[in-house]
Coordinates of C-alpha atoms and ligand atoms in Angstrom, one line a residue:
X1 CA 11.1 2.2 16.9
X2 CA 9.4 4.6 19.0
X3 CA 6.5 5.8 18.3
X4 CA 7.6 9.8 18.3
X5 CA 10.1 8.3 15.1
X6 CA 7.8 8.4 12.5
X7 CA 8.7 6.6 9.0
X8 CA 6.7 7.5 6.0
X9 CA 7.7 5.6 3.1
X10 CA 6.2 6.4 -0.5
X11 CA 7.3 4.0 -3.5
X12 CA 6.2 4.2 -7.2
X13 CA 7.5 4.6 -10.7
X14 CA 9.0 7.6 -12.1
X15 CA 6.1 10.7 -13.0
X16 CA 4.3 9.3 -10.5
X17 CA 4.7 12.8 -8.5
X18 CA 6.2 10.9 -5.6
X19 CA 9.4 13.3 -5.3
X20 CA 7.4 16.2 -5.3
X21 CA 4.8 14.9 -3.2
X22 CA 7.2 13.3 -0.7
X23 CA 9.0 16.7 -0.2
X24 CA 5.8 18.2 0.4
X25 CA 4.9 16.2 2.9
X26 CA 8.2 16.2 4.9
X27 CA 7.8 19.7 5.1
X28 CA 3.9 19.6 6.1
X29 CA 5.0 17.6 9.1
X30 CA 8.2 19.1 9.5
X31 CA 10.4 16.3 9.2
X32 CA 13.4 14.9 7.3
X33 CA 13.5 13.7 3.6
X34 CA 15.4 11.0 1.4
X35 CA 15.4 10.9 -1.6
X36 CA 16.7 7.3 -2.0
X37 CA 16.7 7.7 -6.1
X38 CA 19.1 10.4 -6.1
X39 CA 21.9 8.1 -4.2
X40 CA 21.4 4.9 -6.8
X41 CA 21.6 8.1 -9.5
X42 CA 25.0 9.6 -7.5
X43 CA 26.5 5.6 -7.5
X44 CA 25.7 5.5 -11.3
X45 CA 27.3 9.1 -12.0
X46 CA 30.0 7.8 -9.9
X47 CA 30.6 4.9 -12.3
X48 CA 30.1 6.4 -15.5
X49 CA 32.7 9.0 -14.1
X50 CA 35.4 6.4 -13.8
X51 CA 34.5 4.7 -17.3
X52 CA 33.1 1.9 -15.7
X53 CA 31.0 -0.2 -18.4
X54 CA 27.6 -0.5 -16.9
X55 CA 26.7 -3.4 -18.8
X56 CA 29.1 -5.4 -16.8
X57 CA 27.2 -6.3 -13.2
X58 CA 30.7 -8.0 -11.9
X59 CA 32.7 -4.9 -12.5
X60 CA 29.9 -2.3 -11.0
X61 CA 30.2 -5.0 -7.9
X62 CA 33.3 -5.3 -7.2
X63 CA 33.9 -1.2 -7.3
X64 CA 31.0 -0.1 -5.2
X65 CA 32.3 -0.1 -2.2
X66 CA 34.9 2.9 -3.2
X67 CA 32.7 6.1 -4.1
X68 CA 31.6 8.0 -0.6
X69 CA 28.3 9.2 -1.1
X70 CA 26.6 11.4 1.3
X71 CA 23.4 13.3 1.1
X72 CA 21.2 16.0 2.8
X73 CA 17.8 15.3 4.3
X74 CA 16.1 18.5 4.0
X75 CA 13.1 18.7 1.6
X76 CA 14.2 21.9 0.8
X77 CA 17.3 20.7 -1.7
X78 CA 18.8 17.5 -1.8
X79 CA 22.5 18.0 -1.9
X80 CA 24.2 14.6 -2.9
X81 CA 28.0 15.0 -2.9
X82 CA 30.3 12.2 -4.3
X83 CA 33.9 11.8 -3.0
X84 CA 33.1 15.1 -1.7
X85 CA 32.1 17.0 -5.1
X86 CA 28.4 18.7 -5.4
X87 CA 27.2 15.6 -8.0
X88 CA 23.4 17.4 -7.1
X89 CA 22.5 18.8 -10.2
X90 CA 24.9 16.2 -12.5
X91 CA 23.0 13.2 -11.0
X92 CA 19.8 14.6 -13.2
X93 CA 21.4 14.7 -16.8
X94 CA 19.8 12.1 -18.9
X95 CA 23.3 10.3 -19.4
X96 CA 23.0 9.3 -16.1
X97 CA 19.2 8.7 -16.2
X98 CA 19.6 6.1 -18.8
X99 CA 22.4 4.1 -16.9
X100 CA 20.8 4.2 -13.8
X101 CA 18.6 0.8 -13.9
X102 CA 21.4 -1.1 -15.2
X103 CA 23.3 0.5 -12.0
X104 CA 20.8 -0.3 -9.5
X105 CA 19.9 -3.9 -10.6
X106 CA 23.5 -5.0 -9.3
X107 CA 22.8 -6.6 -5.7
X108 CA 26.1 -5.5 -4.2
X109 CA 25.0 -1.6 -4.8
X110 CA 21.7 -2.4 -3.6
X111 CA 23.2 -3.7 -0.7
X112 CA 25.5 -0.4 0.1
X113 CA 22.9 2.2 -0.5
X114 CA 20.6 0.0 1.8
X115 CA 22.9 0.4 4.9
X116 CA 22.8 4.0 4.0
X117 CA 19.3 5.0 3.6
X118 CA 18.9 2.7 7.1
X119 CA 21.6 5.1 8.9
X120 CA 19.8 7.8 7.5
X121 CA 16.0 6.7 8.7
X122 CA 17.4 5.6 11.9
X123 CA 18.2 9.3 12.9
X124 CA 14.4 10.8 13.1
X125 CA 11.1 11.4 12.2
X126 CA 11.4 11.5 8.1
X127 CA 9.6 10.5 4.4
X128 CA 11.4 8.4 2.3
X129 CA 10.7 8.2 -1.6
X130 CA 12.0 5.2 -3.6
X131 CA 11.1 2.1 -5.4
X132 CA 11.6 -0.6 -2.9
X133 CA 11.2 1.5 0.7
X134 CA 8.1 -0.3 2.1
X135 CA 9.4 -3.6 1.2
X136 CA 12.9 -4.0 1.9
X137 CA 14.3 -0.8 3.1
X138 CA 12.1 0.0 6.4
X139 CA 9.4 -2.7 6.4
X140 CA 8.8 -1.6 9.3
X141 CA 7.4 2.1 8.5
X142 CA 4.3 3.6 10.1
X143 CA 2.8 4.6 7.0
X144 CA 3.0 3.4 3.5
X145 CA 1.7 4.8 0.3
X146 CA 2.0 3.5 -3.1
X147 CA 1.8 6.4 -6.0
X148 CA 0.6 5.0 -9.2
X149 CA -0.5 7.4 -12.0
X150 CA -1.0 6.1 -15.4
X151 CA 1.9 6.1 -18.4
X152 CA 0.9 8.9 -20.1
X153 CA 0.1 11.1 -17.1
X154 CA 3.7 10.5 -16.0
X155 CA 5.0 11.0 -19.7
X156 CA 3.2 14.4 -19.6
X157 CA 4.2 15.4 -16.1
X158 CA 8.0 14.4 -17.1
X159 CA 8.0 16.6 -20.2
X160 CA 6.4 19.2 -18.2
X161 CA 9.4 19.0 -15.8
X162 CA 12.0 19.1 -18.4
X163 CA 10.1 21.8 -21.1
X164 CA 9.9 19.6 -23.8
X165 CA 7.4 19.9 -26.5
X166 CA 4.0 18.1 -26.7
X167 CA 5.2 15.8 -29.6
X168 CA 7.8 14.4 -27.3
X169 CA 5.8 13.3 -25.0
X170 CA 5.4 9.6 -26.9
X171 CA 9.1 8.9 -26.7
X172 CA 9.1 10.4 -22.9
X173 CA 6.7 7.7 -22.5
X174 CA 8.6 5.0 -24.0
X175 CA 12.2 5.7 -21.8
X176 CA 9.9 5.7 -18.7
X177 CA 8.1 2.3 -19.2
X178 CA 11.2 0.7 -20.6
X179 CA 12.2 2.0 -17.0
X180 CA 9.7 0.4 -15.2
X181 CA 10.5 -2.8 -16.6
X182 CA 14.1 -2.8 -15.7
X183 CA 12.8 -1.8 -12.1
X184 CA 9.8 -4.1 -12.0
X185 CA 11.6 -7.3 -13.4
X186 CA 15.0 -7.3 -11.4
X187 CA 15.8 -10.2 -9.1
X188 CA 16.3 -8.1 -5.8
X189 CA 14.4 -5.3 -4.6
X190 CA 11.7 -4.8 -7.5
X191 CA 9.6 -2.2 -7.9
X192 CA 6.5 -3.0 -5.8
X193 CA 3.9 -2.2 -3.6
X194 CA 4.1 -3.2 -0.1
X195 CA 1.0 -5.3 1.1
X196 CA 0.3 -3.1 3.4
X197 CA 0.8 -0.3 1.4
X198 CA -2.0 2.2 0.8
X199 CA -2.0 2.6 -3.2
X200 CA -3.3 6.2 -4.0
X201 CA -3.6 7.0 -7.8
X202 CA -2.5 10.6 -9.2
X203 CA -3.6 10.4 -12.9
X204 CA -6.7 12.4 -12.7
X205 CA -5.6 14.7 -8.9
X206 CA -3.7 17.7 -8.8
X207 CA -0.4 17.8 -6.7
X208 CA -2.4 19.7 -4.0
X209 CA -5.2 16.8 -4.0
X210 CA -2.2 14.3 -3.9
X211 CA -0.5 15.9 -0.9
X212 CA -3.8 16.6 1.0
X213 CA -4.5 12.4 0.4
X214 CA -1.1 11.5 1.8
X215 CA -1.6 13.6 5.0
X216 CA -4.9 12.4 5.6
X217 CA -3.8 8.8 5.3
X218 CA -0.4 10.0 7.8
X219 CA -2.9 11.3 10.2
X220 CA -5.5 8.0 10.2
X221 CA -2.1 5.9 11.4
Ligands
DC301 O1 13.4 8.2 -8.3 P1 14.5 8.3 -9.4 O2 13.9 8.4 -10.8 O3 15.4 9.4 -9.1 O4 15.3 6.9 -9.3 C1 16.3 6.7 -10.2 C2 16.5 5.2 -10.3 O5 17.0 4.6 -9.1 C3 15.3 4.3 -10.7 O6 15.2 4.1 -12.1 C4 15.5 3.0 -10.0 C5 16.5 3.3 -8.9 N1 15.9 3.2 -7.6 C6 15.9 2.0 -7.0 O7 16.2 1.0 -7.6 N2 15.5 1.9 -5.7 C7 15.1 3.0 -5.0 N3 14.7 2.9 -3.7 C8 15.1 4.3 -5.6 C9 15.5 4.4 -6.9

């Protein structure tokens, strides 16, 4: 990799601010983005499209070679488009939310989207935001940051994001973590900070203080 091709890669759970953060970034050093979350999301919208039982690993495995999936790496928007439809705003709907773990657990998707998000880095200078980036995805990267924030930070932030009431915020917390399990527990590709990784936690910073930490730690590399 040369060294004008920089790779950022920033993994954490969900309501950690890492989307937000990430796009920030990409645009602070003017460079692409990838949201890897929102292709495992387009796979699973793809599958629950076709009727697919996502409790059934062999069945998800054997069909995920067939959806086309392609997606834009501007921080501006991320487009995602499924057999050429616009899946961007469908991918977010809760329905596909809660299938999405059982989704992205299967090796063979992992596998797919993998080769994908490579193609995708391999093309420039970009931050990538996922679960598994600095570990399996682009070990390789010039700069990693892990994004922690505690549960009820990232409850609060989710609720905030979806204008739910304060009272929600409990069972917000409860889909998140049972998230994080899923994530954090499967066989291939968990959830998990890179050794190398620098872990910055957001509970108690703004987004501003967040962003500002990332680009200092880009410009120390
Ligand atoms: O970042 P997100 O909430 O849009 O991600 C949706 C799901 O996709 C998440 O629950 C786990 C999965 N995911 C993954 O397994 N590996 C990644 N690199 C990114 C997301």
């Amino acid at each position: 990799m040369s060294s004008d091709h920089l790779v950022v890669a920033i993994d954490g759970p969900a309501g950690s601010g890492k989307s937000t953060t990430a796009r920030s970034v990409a645009k602070a050093l003017d460079c692409a983005y990838l949201d890897t979350g929102a292709l495992y999301r387009a796979m699973t919208w793809w599958m629950l499209d076709q009727g697919i039982d996502i409790s059934d690993g062999d069945v998800i495995a054997s069909r995920s070679a067939e959806p086309v999936i392609t997606i834009s790496t501007s921080p501006e928007a991320v487009e995602v488009h499924v057999d050429g439809a616009d899946v961007s705003e469908a991918i977010r709907e809760p329905v596909v939310a809660e299938a999405v773990s059982a989704v992205s657990r299967v090796p063979a998707v992992r596998t797919r989207l993998v080769q994908i998000q490579r193609e995708v880095i391999a093309s420039g200078s970009i931050v990538v935001e996922g679960r598994d980036i600095g570990t399996v995805v682009a070990p390789d990267a010039g700069v990693k940051i892990f994004l922690t924030a505690s549960p009820l930070a990232r409850a609060q932030r989710r609720n905030k994001d979806y204008g739910q009431a304060h009272d929600e915020v409990a069972a917000t917390m409860e889909a998140l973590e049972r998230r994080d399990l899923v994530d954090s527990t499967r066989d291939v590709s968990p959830l998990a900070k890179a050794d190398d990784a620098v872990e910055v936690d957001t509970s108690d910073l703004t987004l501003d203080q967040v962003i500002a930490a990332v680009l200092s730690i880009v410009a120390s590399r």
